[in-house]
mmCIF file of C-alpha atoms and ligand atoms in Angstrom:
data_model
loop_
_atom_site.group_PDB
_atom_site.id
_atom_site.type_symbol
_atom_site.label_atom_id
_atom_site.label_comp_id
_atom_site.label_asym_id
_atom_site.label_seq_id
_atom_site.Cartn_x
_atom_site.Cartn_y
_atom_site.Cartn_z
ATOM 1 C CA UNK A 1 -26.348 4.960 2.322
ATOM 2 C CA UNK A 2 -24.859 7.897 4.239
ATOM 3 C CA UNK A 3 -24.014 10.457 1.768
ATOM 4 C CA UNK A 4 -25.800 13.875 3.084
ATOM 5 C CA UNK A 5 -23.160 16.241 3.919
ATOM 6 C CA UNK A 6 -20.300 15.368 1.843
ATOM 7 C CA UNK A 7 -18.886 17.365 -1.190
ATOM 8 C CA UNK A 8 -20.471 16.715 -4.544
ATOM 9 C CA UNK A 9 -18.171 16.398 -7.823
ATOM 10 C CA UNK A 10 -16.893 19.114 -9.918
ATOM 11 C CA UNK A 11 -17.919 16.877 -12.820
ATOM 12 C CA UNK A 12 -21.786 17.024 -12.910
ATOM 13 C CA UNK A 13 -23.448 19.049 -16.403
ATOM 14 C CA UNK A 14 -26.677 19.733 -15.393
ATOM 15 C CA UNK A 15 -29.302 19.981 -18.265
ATOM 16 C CA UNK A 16 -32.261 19.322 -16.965
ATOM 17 C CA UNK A 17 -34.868 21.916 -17.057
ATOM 18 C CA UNK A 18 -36.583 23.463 -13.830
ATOM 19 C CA UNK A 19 -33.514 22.847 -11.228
ATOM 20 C CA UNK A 20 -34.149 19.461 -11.256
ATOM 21 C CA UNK A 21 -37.124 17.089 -9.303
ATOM 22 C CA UNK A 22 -36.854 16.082 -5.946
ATOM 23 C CA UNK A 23 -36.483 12.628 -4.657
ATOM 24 C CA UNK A 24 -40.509 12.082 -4.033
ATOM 25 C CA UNK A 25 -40.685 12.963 -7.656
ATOM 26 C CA UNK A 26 -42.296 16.657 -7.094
ATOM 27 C CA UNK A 27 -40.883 19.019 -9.507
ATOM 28 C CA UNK A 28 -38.370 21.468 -8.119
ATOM 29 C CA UNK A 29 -37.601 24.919 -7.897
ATOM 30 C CA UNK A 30 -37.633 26.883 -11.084
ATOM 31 C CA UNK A 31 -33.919 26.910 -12.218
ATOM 32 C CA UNK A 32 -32.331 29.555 -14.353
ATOM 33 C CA UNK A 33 -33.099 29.056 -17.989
ATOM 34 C CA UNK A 34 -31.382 30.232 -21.164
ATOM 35 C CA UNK A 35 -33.725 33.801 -21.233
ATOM 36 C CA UNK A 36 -32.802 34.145 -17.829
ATOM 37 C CA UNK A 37 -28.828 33.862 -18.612
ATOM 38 C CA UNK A 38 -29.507 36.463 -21.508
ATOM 39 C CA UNK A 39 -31.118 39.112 -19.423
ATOM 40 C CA UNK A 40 -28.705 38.661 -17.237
ATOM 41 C CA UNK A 41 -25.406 39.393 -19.819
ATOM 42 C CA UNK A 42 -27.779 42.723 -20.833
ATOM 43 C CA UNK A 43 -28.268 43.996 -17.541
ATOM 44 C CA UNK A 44 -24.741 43.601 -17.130
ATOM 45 C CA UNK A 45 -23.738 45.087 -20.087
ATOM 46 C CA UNK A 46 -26.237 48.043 -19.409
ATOM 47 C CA UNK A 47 -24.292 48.530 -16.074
ATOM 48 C CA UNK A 48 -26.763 47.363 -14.011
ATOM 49 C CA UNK A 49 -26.923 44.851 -11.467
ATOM 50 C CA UNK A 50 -28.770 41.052 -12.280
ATOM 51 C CA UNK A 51 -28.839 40.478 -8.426
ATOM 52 C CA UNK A 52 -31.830 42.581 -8.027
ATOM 53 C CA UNK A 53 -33.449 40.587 -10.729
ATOM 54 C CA UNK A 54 -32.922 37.423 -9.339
ATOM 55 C CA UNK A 55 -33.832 38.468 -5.928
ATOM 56 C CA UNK A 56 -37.306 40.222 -7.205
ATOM 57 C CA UNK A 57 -37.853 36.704 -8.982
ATOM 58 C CA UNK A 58 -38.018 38.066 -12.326
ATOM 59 C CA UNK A 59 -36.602 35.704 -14.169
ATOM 60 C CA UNK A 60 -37.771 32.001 -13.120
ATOM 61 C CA UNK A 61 -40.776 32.487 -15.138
ATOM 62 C CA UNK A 62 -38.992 32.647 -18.151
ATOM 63 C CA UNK A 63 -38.174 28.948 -17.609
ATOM 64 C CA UNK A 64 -40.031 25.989 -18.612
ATOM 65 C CA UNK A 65 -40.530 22.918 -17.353
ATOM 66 C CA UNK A 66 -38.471 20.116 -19.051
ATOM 67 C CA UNK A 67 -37.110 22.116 -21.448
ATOM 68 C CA UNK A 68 -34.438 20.772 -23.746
ATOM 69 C CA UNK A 69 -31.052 22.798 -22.872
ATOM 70 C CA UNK A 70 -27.296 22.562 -23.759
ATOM 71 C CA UNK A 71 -26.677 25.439 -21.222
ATOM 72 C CA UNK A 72 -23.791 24.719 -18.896
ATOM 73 C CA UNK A 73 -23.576 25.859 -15.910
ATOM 74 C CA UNK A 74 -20.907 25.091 -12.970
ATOM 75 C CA UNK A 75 -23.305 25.220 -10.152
ATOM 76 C CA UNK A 76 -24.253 21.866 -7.985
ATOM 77 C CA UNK A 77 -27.147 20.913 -8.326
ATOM 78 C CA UNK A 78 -29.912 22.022 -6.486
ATOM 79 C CA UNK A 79 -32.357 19.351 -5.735
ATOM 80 C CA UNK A 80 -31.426 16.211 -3.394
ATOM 81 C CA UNK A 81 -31.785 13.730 -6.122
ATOM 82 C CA UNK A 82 -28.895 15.503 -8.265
ATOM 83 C CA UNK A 83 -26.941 15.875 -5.423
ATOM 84 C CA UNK A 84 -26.674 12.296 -4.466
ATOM 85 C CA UNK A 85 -25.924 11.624 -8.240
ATOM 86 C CA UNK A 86 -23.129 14.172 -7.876
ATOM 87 C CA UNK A 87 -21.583 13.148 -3.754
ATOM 88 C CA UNK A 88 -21.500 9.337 -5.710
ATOM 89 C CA UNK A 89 -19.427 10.586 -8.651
ATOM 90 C CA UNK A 90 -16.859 12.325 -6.204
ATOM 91 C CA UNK A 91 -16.886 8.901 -3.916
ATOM 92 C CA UNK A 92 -16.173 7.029 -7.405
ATOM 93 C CA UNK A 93 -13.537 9.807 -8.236
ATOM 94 C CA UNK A 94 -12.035 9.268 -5.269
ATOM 95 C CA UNK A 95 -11.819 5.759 -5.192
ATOM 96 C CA UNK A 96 -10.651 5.192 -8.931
ATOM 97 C CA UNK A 97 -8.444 8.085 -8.744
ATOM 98 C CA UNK A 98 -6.308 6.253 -6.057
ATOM 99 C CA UNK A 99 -6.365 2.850 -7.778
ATOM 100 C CA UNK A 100 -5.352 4.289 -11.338
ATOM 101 C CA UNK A 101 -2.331 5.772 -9.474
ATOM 102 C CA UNK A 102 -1.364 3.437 -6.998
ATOM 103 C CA UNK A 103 -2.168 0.408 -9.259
ATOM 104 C CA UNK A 104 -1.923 0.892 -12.726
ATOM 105 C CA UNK A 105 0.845 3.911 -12.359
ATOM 106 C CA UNK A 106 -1.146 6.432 -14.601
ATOM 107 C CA UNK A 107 -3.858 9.369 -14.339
ATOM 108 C CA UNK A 108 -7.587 8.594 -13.957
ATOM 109 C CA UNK A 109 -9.267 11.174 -16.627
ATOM 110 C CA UNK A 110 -12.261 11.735 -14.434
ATOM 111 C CA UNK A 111 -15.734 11.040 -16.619
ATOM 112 C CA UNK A 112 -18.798 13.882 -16.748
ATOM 113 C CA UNK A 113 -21.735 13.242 -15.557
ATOM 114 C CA UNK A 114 -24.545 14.741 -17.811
ATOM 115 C CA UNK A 115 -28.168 15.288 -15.425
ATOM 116 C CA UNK A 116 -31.256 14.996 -18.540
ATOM 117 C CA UNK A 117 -34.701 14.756 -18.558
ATOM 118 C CA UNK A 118 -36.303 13.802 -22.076
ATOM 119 C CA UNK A 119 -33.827 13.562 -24.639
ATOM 120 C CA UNK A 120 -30.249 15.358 -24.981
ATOM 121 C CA UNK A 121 -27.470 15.026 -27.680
ATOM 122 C CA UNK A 122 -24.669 12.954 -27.151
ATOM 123 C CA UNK A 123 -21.355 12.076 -29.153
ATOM 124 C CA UNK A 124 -23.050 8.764 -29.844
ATOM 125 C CA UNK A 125 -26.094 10.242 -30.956
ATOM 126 C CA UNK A 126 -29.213 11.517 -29.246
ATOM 127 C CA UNK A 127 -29.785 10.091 -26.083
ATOM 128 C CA UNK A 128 -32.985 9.174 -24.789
ATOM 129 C CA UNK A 129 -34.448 8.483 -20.972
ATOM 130 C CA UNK A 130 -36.023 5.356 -22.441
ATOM 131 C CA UNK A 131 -32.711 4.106 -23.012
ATOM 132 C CA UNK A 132 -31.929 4.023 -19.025
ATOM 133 C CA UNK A 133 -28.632 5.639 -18.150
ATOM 134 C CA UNK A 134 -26.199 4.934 -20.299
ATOM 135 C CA UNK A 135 -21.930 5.500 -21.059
ATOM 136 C CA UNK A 136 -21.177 7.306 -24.370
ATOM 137 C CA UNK A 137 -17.608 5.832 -25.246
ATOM 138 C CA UNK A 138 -17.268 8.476 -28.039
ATOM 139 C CA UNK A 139 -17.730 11.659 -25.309
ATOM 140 C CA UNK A 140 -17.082 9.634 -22.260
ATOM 141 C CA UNK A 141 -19.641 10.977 -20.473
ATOM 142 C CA UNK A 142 -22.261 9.234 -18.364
ATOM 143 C CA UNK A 143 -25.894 10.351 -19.060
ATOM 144 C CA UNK A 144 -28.388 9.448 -16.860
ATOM 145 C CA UNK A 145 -32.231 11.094 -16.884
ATOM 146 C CA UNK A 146 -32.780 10.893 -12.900
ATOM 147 C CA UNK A 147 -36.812 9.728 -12.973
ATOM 148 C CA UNK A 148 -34.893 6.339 -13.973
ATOM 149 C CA UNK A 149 -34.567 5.678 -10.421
ATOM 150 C CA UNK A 150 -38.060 6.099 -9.803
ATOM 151 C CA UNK A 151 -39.050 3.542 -12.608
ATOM 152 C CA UNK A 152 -36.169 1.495 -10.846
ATOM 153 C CA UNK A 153 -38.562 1.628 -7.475
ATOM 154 C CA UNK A 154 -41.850 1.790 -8.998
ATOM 155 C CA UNK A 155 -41.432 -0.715 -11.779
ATOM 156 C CA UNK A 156 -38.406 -3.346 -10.860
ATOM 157 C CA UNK A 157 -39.329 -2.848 -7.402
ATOM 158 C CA UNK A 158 -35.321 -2.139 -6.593
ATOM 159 C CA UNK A 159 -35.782 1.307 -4.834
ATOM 160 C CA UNK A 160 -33.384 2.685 -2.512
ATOM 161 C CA UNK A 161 -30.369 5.471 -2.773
ATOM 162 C CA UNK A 162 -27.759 2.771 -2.242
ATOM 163 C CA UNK A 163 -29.521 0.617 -5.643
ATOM 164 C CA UNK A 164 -29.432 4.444 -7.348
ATOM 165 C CA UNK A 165 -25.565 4.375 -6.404
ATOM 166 C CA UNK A 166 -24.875 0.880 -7.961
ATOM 167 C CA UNK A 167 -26.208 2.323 -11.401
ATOM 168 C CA UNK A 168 -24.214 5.286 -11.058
ATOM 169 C CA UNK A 169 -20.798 3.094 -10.023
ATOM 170 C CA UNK A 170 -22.079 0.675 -13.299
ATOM 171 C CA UNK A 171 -21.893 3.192 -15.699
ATOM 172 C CA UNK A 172 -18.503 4.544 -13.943
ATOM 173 C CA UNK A 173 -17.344 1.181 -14.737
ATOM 174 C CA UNK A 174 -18.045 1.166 -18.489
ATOM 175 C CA UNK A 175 -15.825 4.425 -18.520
ATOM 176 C CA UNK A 176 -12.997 2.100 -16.550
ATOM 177 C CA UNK A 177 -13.452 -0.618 -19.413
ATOM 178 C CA UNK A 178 -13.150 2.207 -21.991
ATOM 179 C CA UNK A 179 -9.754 3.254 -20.135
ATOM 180 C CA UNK A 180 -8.411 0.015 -19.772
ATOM 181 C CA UNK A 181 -9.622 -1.284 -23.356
ATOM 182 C CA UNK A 182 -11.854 -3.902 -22.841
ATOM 183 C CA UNK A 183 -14.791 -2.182 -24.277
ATOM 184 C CA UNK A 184 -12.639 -1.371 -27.034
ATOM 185 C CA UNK A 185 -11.746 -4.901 -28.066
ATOM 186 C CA UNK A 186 -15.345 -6.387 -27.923
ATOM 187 C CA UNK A 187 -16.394 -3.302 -29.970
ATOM 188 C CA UNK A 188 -13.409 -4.418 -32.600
ATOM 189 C CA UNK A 189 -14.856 -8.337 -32.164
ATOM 190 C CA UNK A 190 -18.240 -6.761 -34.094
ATOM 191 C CA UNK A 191 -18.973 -8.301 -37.487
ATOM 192 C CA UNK A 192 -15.685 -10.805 -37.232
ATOM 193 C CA UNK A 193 -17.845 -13.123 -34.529
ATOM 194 C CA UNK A 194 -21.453 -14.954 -35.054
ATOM 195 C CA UNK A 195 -24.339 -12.529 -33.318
ATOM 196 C CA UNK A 196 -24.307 -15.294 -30.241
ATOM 197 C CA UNK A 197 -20.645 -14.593 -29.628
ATOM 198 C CA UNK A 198 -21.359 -10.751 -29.717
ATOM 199 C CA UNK A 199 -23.619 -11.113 -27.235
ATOM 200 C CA UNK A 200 -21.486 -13.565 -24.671
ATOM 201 C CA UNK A 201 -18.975 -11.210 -24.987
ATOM 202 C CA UNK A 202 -21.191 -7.769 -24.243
ATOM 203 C CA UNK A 203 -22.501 -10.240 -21.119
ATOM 204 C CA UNK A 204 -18.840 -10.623 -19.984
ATOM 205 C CA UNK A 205 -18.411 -6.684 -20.461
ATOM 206 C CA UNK A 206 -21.870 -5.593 -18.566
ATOM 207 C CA UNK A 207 -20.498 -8.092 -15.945
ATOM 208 C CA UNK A 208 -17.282 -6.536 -15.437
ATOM 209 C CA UNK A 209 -18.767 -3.909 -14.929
ATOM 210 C CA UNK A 210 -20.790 -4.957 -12.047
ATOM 211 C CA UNK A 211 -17.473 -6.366 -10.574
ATOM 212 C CA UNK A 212 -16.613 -2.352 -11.351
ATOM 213 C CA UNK A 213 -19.162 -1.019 -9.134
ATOM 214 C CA UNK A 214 -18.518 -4.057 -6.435
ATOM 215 C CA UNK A 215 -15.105 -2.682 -6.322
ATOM 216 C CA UNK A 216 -16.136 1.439 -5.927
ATOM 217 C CA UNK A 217 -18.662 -0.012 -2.693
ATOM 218 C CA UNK A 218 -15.689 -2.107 -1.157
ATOM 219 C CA UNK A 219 -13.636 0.947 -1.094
ATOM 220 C CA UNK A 220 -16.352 3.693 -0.620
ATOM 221 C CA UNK A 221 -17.742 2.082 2.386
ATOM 222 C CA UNK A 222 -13.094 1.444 3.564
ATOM 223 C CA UNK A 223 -12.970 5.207 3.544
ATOM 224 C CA UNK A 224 -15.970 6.701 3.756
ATOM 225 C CA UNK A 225 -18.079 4.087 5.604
ATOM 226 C CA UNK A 226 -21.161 4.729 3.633
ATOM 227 C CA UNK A 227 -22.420 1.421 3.845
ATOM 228 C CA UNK A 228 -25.524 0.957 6.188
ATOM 229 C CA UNK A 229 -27.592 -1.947 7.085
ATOM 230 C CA UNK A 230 -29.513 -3.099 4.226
ATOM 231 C CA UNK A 231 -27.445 -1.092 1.550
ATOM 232 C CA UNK A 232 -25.844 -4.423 -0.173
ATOM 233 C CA UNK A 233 -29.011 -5.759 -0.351
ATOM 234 C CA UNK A 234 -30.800 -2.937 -2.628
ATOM 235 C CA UNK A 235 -27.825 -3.182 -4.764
ATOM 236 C CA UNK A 236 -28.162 -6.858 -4.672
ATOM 237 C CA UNK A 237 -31.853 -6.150 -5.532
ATOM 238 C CA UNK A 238 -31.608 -3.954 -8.666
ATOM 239 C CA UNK A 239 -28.812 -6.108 -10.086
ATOM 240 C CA UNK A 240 -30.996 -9.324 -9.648
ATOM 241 C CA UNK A 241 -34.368 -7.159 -10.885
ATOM 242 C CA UNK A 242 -32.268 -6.016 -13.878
ATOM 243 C CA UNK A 243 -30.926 -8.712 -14.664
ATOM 244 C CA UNK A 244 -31.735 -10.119 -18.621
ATOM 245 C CA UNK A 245 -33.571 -13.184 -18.009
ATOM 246 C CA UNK A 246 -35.659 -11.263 -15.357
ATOM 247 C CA UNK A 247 -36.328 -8.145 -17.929
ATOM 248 C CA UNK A 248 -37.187 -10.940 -20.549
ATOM 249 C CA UNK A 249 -39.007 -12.919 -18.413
ATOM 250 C CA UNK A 250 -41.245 -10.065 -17.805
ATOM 251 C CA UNK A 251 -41.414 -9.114 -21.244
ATOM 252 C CA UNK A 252 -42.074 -12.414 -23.312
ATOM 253 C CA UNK A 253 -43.121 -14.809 -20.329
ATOM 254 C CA UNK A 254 -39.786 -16.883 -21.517
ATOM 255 C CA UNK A 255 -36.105 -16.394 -21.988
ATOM 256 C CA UNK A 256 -33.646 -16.960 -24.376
ATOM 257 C CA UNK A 257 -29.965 -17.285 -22.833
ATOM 258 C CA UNK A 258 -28.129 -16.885 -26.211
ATOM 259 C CA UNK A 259 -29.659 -13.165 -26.676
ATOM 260 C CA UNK A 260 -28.844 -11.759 -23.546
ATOM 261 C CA UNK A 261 -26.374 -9.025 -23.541
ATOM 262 C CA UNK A 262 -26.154 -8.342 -19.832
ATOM 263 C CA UNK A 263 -26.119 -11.506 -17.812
ATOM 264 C CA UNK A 264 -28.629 -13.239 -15.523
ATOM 265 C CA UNK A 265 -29.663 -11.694 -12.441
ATOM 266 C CA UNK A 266 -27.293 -14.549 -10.615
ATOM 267 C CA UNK A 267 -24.321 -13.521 -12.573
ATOM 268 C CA UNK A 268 -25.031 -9.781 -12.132
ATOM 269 C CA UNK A 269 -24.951 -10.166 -8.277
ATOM 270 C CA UNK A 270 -22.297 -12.654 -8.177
ATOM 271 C CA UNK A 271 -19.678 -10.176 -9.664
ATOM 272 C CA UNK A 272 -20.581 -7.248 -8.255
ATOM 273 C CA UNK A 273 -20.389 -9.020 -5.135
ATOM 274 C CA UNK A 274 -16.751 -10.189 -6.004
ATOM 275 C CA UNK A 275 -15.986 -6.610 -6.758
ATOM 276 C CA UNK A 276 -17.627 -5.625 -3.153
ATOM 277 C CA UNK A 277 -15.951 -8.573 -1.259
ATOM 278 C CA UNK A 278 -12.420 -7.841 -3.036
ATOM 279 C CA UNK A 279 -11.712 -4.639 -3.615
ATOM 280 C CA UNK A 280 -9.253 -6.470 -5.909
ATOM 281 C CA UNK A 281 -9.240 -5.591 -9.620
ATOM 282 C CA UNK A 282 -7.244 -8.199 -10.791
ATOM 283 C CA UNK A 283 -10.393 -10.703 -9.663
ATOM 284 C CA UNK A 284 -12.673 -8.875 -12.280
ATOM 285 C CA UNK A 285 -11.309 -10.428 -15.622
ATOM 286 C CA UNK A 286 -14.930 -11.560 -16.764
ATOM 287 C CA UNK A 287 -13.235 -12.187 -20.337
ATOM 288 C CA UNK A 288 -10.885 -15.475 -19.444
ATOM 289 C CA UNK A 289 -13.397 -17.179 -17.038
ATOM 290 C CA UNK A 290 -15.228 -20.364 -17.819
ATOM 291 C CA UNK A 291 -16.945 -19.350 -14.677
ATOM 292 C CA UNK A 292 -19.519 -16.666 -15.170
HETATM 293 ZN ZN1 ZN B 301 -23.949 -1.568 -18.528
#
């Protein structure tokens, strides 16, 4: 994916400890921690000047690796993982931006996307790196713990910036659903349909989704031409490797259809593959097909 070089998103909250880890996985460059920020404000306020410290390196070992924060800070990030997270959330800005306004005549209200490592709070609750990256409806905010790429390599075998982009564009899409009330009405379907209806319909949502991030590459690469050889492929590859009856398969030896919640790896490439091929949103209505 060609990304290097191209402005990252205003919308990235950074709360990982340490500045971040780089792609290989080493840890990066000690950030700027909370004690830092607070001998900062008192130099300040005793009229002197914090530059000095943070030239003399004064202050980086006051931080500690993985630490827990809620500090917010407006800087990009500083390590090349978190800035591909961040130039994909501008390219998905950019492209949802234009279709909100040219297509469905109203504003885009631009998601955040919260960088964690370990576990961080959330409007729906405390979110976990276990949990993969995930879309809080409540905050609409996208959290995502960066090493999940690296289990998406090491463990699903799906490596590859552009598969990393397709996760990023996936949760983007459950903030589209929020906005255009689908997730909404399956939420309100909860309790009032048997458990094996809940689930088809949470299939038909992760789907759309997919179709979501199909349509952010079909643009993305219009524009931008980020697309290189091989790109659709890794997506291809992480939807098919995360795909339920593959995850089940590879936790129970068997699968049972009725309790998946995000479609087979088939489905998950077909429709984000339809997104890709289309650029059309109107082909994405995952709820009225027979056709999954
Ligand atoms: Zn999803």
């Amino acid at each position: 994916m060609r990304w290097q070089g191209r402005k990252g998103s205003s919308n990235v909250e950074d709360r990982r400890g340490g500045g971040g880890r780089r792609m290989g996985g080493t840890a990066g460059k000690a950030g700027l921690g909370i004690g830092g920020v607070i001998i900062i404000v008192i130099v300040m306020l005793l009229g002197g000047d914090p530059s000095a410290l943070l030239e003399g390196g004064a202050i980086s070992s006051v931080q500690t690796e993985n630490q827990v924060t809620t500090t917010q800070t407006n800087e990009q990030p500083n390590d090349e993982m978190g800035q591909f997270a961040s130039v994909v959330l501008q390219d998905t800005e950019d492209v949802w931006n234009k279709i909100f306004k040219e297509e469905l005549n109203t504003d885009y209200p631009e998601p955040k996307l919260v960088l964690f490592s370990g576990v961080t709070s959330t409007a729906c609750g405390r979110g976990e790196s276990a949990t993969g990256p995930f879309y809080c409806p409540a905050d609409q905010d996208i959290y995502i713990d960066l090493t999940f790429f690296e289990e998406l390599q090491n463990r699903f075998g799906a490596g590859g910036d552009f598969a990393a982009a397709y996760v990023i564009a996936h949760e983007v899409g459950h903030h589209i659903q929020k906005q255009l009330g689908a997730s909404d009405y399956v939420n309100s379907q909860r309790g009032k349909v048997s458990e094996t209806q809940q689930n088809e319909l949470s299939v038909r949502l992760e789907l759309q989704a997919d179709f979501y991030a199909g349509v952010w590459a079909h643009y993305a690469d219009k524009w931008k031409n980020v697309v290189e050889e091989g790109d659709i492929d890794e997506a291809l590859n992480a939807a098919n490797a995360i795909g339920d009856d593959r995850l089940q398969k590879q936790a129970q030896g068997y699968t049972v259809p009725e309790s998946f919640t995000h479609g087979t790896s088939a489905q998950r490439k077909k429709w984000f593959l339809k997104g890709y091929q289309t650029g059309d949103i109107r082909q994405g209505d995952t709820f009225k097909t027979n056709d999954l």
